Short mmCIF file of C-alpha atoms in Angstrom, two decimals:
data_model
loop_
_atom_site.label_atom_id
_atom_site.label_comp_id
_atom_site.label_asym_id
_atom_site.label_seq_id
_atom_site.Cartn_x
_atom_site.Cartn_y
_atom_site.Cartn_z
CA MET A 608 113.04 52.57 -14.42
CA THR A 609 110.38 50.69 -12.51
CA PRO A 610 110.12 48.99 -9.09
CA GLY A 611 112.02 45.70 -9.15
CA THR A 612 114.68 46.96 -11.58
CA ILE A 613 118.21 45.95 -10.55
CA ILE A 614 120.95 48.52 -11.23
CA GLY A 615 124.64 48.25 -10.65
CA ARG A 616 124.10 44.48 -10.36
CA ARG A 617 123.25 44.92 -6.66
CA TYR A 618 120.59 47.57 -6.01
CA ARG A 619 116.93 46.56 -6.43
CA LEU A 620 114.66 49.60 -6.83
CA THR A 621 111.53 49.55 -4.66
CA GLU A 622 109.79 52.91 -5.17
CA ARG A 623 110.40 56.40 -6.45
CA ILE A 624 110.43 58.75 -3.47
CA GLY A 625 111.35 62.04 -5.09
CA LYS A 626 111.39 63.88 -8.40
CA GLY A 627 112.84 67.30 -9.12
CA GLY A 628 113.76 69.41 -12.11
CA MET A 629 117.09 67.65 -12.68
CA ALA A 630 116.94 64.30 -10.93
CA GLU A 631 114.77 61.59 -9.47
CA VAL A 632 115.38 59.63 -6.28
CA TRP A 633 114.51 55.98 -5.69
CA ALA A 634 114.47 53.83 -2.59
CA ALA A 635 116.36 50.61 -3.11
CA VAL A 636 117.62 47.54 -1.29
CA GLU A 637 121.15 46.21 -1.70
CA ASP A 638 121.06 42.54 -2.70
CA GLY A 639 123.04 40.36 -0.34
CA THR A 640 123.17 42.79 2.59
CA GLY A 641 119.55 43.97 2.62
CA ALA A 642 120.76 47.52 3.33
CA SER A 643 118.25 50.30 2.55
CA VAL A 644 119.70 52.96 0.30
CA VAL A 645 118.58 55.80 -1.94
CA VAL A 646 119.59 56.04 -5.56
CA LYS A 647 119.74 59.40 -7.32
CA THR A 648 119.88 59.66 -11.07
CA PRO A 649 119.24 62.41 -13.67
CA ARG A 650 115.79 62.58 -15.18
CA SER A 651 115.58 61.46 -18.79
CA SER A 652 115.02 65.07 -19.88
CA ALA A 653 118.32 66.06 -18.26
CA MET A 654 120.44 63.39 -19.92
CA ALA A 655 121.07 65.60 -22.94
CA ARG A 656 122.35 68.48 -20.77
CA SER A 657 126.12 68.18 -20.47
CA ASP A 658 126.23 70.95 -17.88
CA LEU A 659 123.73 69.18 -15.64
CA LEU A 660 125.53 65.87 -16.02
CA LYS A 661 128.76 67.58 -15.04
CA MET A 662 127.09 68.94 -11.88
CA PHE A 663 125.80 65.45 -11.10
CA GLU A 664 129.26 63.94 -11.44
CA ARG A 665 130.68 66.74 -9.32
CA GLU A 666 128.17 65.98 -6.55
CA ALA A 667 129.41 62.38 -6.38
CA ALA A 668 133.01 63.54 -6.24
CA LEU A 669 132.21 65.96 -3.40
CA LEU A 670 130.32 63.36 -1.37
CA SER A 671 133.18 60.90 -1.68
CA ARG A 672 135.48 63.42 0.05
CA ILE A 673 133.32 64.00 3.14
CA GLN A 674 133.55 61.80 6.20
CA SER A 675 130.98 62.98 8.75
CA GLU A 676 128.40 61.48 11.03
CA TYR A 677 126.18 64.43 10.11
CA VAL A 678 126.27 64.07 6.31
CA ALA A 679 124.27 61.36 4.56
CA ARG A 680 126.72 58.52 4.01
CA PHE A 681 127.93 58.04 0.44
CA HIS A 682 127.88 54.46 -0.86
CA GLY A 683 129.06 54.89 -4.42
CA TYR A 684 128.79 56.27 -7.94
CA PHE A 685 128.55 54.35 -11.20
CA LYS A 686 127.19 54.53 -14.70
CA GLU A 687 124.94 52.03 -16.39
CA ALA A 688 123.91 52.30 -20.04
CA GLY A 689 125.34 55.83 -19.99
CA ARG A 690 123.19 56.95 -17.06
CA PRO A 691 124.98 58.01 -13.85
CA PHE A 692 123.80 56.94 -10.40
CA ILE A 693 124.65 58.18 -6.89
CA VAL A 694 123.95 55.81 -4.00
CA CYS A 695 123.64 57.03 -0.38
CA GLU A 696 122.27 55.72 2.91
CA ARG A 697 118.50 55.92 3.25
CA LEU A 698 117.37 58.14 6.10
CA VAL A 699 114.09 57.77 7.93
CA GLY A 700 112.44 60.86 9.38
CA GLU A 701 111.66 64.28 7.93
CA THR A 702 113.42 67.38 6.74
CA LEU A 703 113.66 70.48 8.85
CA GLY A 704 111.52 72.13 6.17
CA ASP A 705 108.72 69.61 6.77
CA ARG A 706 108.92 70.19 10.49
CA LEU A 707 108.75 73.95 10.16
CA LYS A 708 105.71 73.68 7.90
CA ARG A 709 103.98 71.73 10.67
CA ALA A 710 105.27 73.57 13.76
CA ARG A 711 105.94 77.00 12.22
CA VAL A 712 108.51 77.87 14.89
CA LEU A 713 110.90 75.89 17.07
CA THR A 714 112.12 76.55 20.58
CA LEU A 715 115.75 77.42 20.97
CA ALA A 716 116.12 74.25 23.04
CA ASP A 717 114.72 72.12 20.19
CA LEU A 718 116.74 73.96 17.56
CA GLY A 719 119.97 73.77 19.56
CA PRO A 720 121.06 70.18 18.77
CA ILE A 721 119.99 70.52 15.13
CA VAL A 722 122.15 73.57 14.44
CA ASP A 723 124.99 72.11 16.51
CA GLN A 724 125.07 69.00 14.33
CA VAL A 725 124.74 70.95 11.08
CA LEU A 726 127.70 73.08 12.13
CA VAL A 727 129.74 69.95 12.83
CA ALA A 728 128.76 68.70 9.36
CA LEU A 729 129.92 72.00 7.84
CA CYS A 730 133.18 71.79 9.78
CA ASP A 731 133.75 68.32 8.28
CA ALA A 732 132.69 69.35 4.75
CA HIS A 733 134.77 72.55 4.75
CA ALA A 734 137.78 70.64 6.11
CA ALA A 735 137.43 68.42 3.03
CA GLY A 736 137.34 71.54 0.87
CA VAL A 737 133.63 71.18 0.06
CA LEU A 738 131.09 74.04 0.03
CA HIS A 739 127.40 73.11 0.12
CA ARG A 740 126.08 76.37 -1.43
CA ASP A 741 122.41 75.37 -1.13
CA LEU A 742 121.79 75.08 2.60
CA SER A 743 118.08 75.37 3.45
CA PRO A 744 115.60 73.64 5.77
CA ASP A 745 114.80 71.18 2.97
CA ASN A 746 118.44 70.05 2.85
CA ILE A 747 118.67 69.29 6.57
CA PHE A 748 117.26 65.83 7.27
CA LEU A 749 116.19 64.95 10.83
CA ALA A 750 116.86 61.23 10.86
CA ARG A 751 115.39 58.85 13.39
CA THR A 752 118.08 56.48 14.64
CA PRO A 753 118.50 54.05 17.56
CA ARG A 754 120.51 56.82 19.24
CA GLY A 755 117.73 59.36 18.82
CA GLU A 756 117.25 62.10 16.26
CA ILE A 757 120.31 63.18 14.26
CA ALA A 758 120.47 66.07 11.81
CA LYS A 759 122.23 65.28 8.55
CA LEU A 760 123.10 67.44 5.56
CA ILE A 761 121.79 66.16 2.24
CA ASP A 762 121.87 67.24 -1.43
CA PHE A 763 125.26 68.59 -2.44
CA GLY A 764 123.97 68.92 -6.01
CA VAL A 765 125.20 72.50 -6.43
CA GLY A 766 128.18 72.18 -4.12
CA LYS A 767 131.77 72.81 -5.20
CA LEU A 768 135.32 72.52 -4.06
CA GLN A 769 136.39 75.69 -2.31
CA ASP A 770 139.58 75.84 -4.38
CA GLY A 771 138.09 74.14 -7.41
CA GLU A 772 137.03 75.42 -10.78
CA PRO A 773 135.74 79.02 -11.01
CA LEU A 774 131.98 79.44 -11.05
CA THR A 775 130.02 81.08 -13.81
CA PRO A 776 127.32 83.59 -12.76
CA ALA A 777 124.62 81.13 -13.84
CA ASP A 778 126.17 78.31 -11.80
CA ALA A 779 126.69 80.55 -8.79
CA THR A 780 123.07 81.57 -8.52
CA ILE A 781 121.66 78.04 -8.57
CA GLY A 782 120.20 77.42 -5.14
CA SER A 783 117.58 78.71 -2.76
CA LEU A 784 117.44 82.52 -3.07
CA PRO A 785 115.90 83.21 0.38
CA TYR A 786 118.93 81.54 2.04
CA MET A 787 121.60 82.66 -0.39
CA ALA A 788 124.39 85.01 0.71
CA PRO A 789 124.63 88.29 -1.26
CA GLU A 790 128.06 87.50 -2.69
CA GLN A 791 126.84 84.23 -4.16
CA TRP A 792 125.08 86.14 -6.93
CA LEU A 793 127.03 89.44 -6.83
CA ASP A 794 130.43 87.90 -7.51
CA PRO A 795 130.86 84.10 -7.78
CA ARG A 796 134.60 84.45 -7.09
CA LEU A 797 133.82 85.51 -3.52
CA VAL A 798 131.88 82.38 -2.59
CA ASP A 799 133.58 80.58 0.29
CA ALA A 800 132.64 78.84 3.55
CA ARG A 801 131.05 82.01 4.87
CA ALA A 802 128.24 81.71 2.32
CA ASP A 803 127.19 78.44 3.98
CA LEU A 804 127.26 80.19 7.38
CA TYR A 805 124.99 82.97 6.08
CA ALA A 806 122.51 80.34 4.87
CA LEU A 807 122.56 78.65 8.26
CA GLY A 808 121.99 81.98 9.99
CA THR A 809 118.91 82.43 7.80
CA ILE A 810 117.69 78.97 8.81
CA VAL A 811 118.10 79.85 12.49
CA PHE A 812 116.21 83.12 11.96
CA ARG A 813 113.39 81.35 10.10
CA SER A 814 113.16 78.61 12.73
CA LEU A 815 112.91 81.00 15.67
CA THR A 816 110.63 83.65 14.20
CA GLY A 817 108.46 81.82 11.68
CA THR A 818 109.53 84.16 8.88
CA LEU A 819 112.54 84.91 6.71
CA PRO A 820 114.74 87.96 7.31
CA PHE A 821 113.61 89.26 3.91
CA PRO A 822 110.20 87.70 3.09
CA GLU A 823 110.18 89.06 -0.47
CA LYS A 824 108.73 86.97 -3.30
CA ASN A 825 110.24 88.90 -6.22
CA ALA A 826 113.74 87.58 -6.89
CA ILE A 827 115.27 90.89 -8.02
CA ARG A 828 113.84 92.84 -5.09
CA LEU A 829 114.94 90.10 -2.69
CA LEU A 830 118.51 90.17 -3.92
CA THR A 831 118.55 93.97 -3.84
CA LEU A 832 117.37 93.97 -0.21
CA LYS A 833 120.08 91.48 0.73
CA ARG A 834 122.70 93.67 -0.91
CA ASP A 835 121.59 97.07 0.40
CA PHE A 836 120.02 96.48 3.82
CA ASP A 837 121.00 94.75 7.06
CA ALA A 838 118.76 91.89 8.13
CA PRO A 839 116.26 92.78 10.88
CA THR A 840 116.99 91.53 14.36
CA LEU A 841 115.05 88.72 15.98
CA SER A 842 113.43 91.20 18.36
CA GLU A 843 112.37 93.55 15.56
CA VAL A 844 110.38 90.69 14.01
CA THR A 845 109.00 89.03 17.14
CA HIS A 846 108.90 92.00 19.57
CA ALA A 847 110.50 89.74 22.17
CA PRO A 848 113.75 90.67 23.98
CA TYR A 849 116.06 87.84 23.00
CA PRO A 850 119.22 87.25 25.09
CA SER A 851 122.12 89.22 23.64
CA ALA A 852 124.08 86.02 22.94
CA VAL A 853 121.28 84.73 20.70
CA ALA A 854 120.61 88.01 18.89
CA GLY A 855 124.30 88.76 18.38
CA MET A 856 125.10 85.33 17.03
CA VAL A 857 122.27 85.47 14.45
CA ALA A 858 123.08 89.06 13.45
CA ARG A 859 126.72 88.18 12.84
CA ALA A 860 125.84 85.16 10.74
CA LEU A 861 123.55 87.37 8.57
CA ALA A 862 126.04 90.19 7.99
CA ARG A 863 125.89 91.51 4.44
CA ASN A 864 129.68 91.76 4.24
CA ARG A 865 131.23 88.34 4.53
CA GLU A 866 134.19 89.86 6.42
CA ASP A 867 131.81 90.65 9.27
CA ARG A 868 130.56 87.07 9.61
CA PHE A 869 132.06 84.19 11.52
CA PRO A 870 135.29 83.28 9.72
CA THR A 871 134.76 79.52 9.99
CA ALA A 872 132.10 76.95 10.86
CA ALA A 873 134.18 76.08 13.92
CA SER A 874 133.97 79.66 15.25
CA MET A 875 130.22 79.75 14.65
CA LEU A 876 129.86 76.41 16.42
CA GLU A 877 131.73 77.82 19.42
CA ALA A 878 129.41 80.83 19.47
CA TRP A 879 126.31 78.63 19.11
CA ARG A 880 127.30 76.50 22.06
CA GLY A 881 128.00 79.71 23.95
CA VAL A 882 124.42 80.80 23.41
CA PHE A 883 123.20 78.07 25.72
CA ALA A 884 125.86 78.70 28.33
CA GLN A 885 125.01 82.42 28.45
CA SER A 886 121.25 82.35 28.01
CA GLY A 887 120.56 79.76 30.70
CA TRP A 888 117.79 78.45 28.46
CA THR A 889 115.40 81.21 29.46
CA ALA A 890 113.58 83.73 27.34
CA PRO A 891 110.14 85.33 27.20
CA GLU A 892 107.41 83.75 25.15
CA ILE A 893 107.18 84.67 21.50
CA THR A 894 103.57 85.00 20.42
CA MET A 895 102.54 85.34 16.77
CA ALA A 896 99.19 85.10 15.05
CA GLY A 897 98.53 81.59 13.81
CA GLU A 898 97.01 80.79 10.42
CA ASP A 899 93.72 79.92 12.09
CA GLY A 900 93.52 83.30 13.79
CA GLY A 901 94.76 81.98 17.09
CA ASP A 902 98.14 82.43 18.66
CA THR A 903 101.24 80.35 18.04
CA THR A 904 103.55 80.52 21.06
CA ALA A 905 107.18 79.49 21.15
CA THR A 906 109.38 79.53 24.21
CA MET A 907 113.03 78.88 24.86
CA THR A 908 112.50 77.33 28.28
CA ARG A 909 112.31 73.58 27.71
CA ALA A 910 114.89 71.37 29.36
CA PRO A 911 117.93 71.37 27.07
CA ARG A 912 119.23 68.34 25.19
CA LYS A 913 123.00 68.27 24.98
CA PRO A 914 124.41 68.14 21.46
CA ARG A 915 126.04 64.87 20.41
#
């Protein structure tokens, strides 16, 4: 495929904007409407993999079920010359992962609306029976819109229906290991909505502290730590006394045993909103050594922005 190619008789490709191990993503314009969209299709090397093509088709089926302001809008799925294509709205902005690379840490006030909107997205996805299973900062897109910045979930490539087909161990462990719940690799049959909540708890921890709960590079050691040890608290990592509502909410989301986590995204959303009501948006500064030898300081004292 090259810029200018028309696929599906209506989408004119403009540029390739992403390329991964399984798929490539193109920006495109819809003829007639002029709407900007993104088109995702398997890489040529993946076309011979029936298992990967099945996952691709499953992603389209999952996206078609979700109706949410905070999930990238699904436009359609089709095949052309045997190649499948997924079409979604094009978002302008950056991922949370990109922002964290630049800022290293976020204030609780800045993180508040992002997590609030992601939890609403998870409420909507879970209500449709869809598990994301690969939640990470790179799969949260901070879109610039006329209404301001809106967080949207993207990439349901390894998602599944909660009551759908059973997962194989290989399928279950596809995803981002640092954010993966222990049961996702210990026993695929136990994967449910609470695995997504564990991943979001890890994102909150990473965003507030600048580090992961278990910053281990070796995959086997990382998974063993997740299985055998409780995650450290925010204060243990930053040496700052976080409000109990903040610390308790993050600790519960990161519980090793899924029975000890929030039971639903709605209950975690209620707790997250309670953080702001109880903390009063105040907390001591969190100072960490920056990469240049200086200090990086994060506070939780900016004027709050109400979630949408």
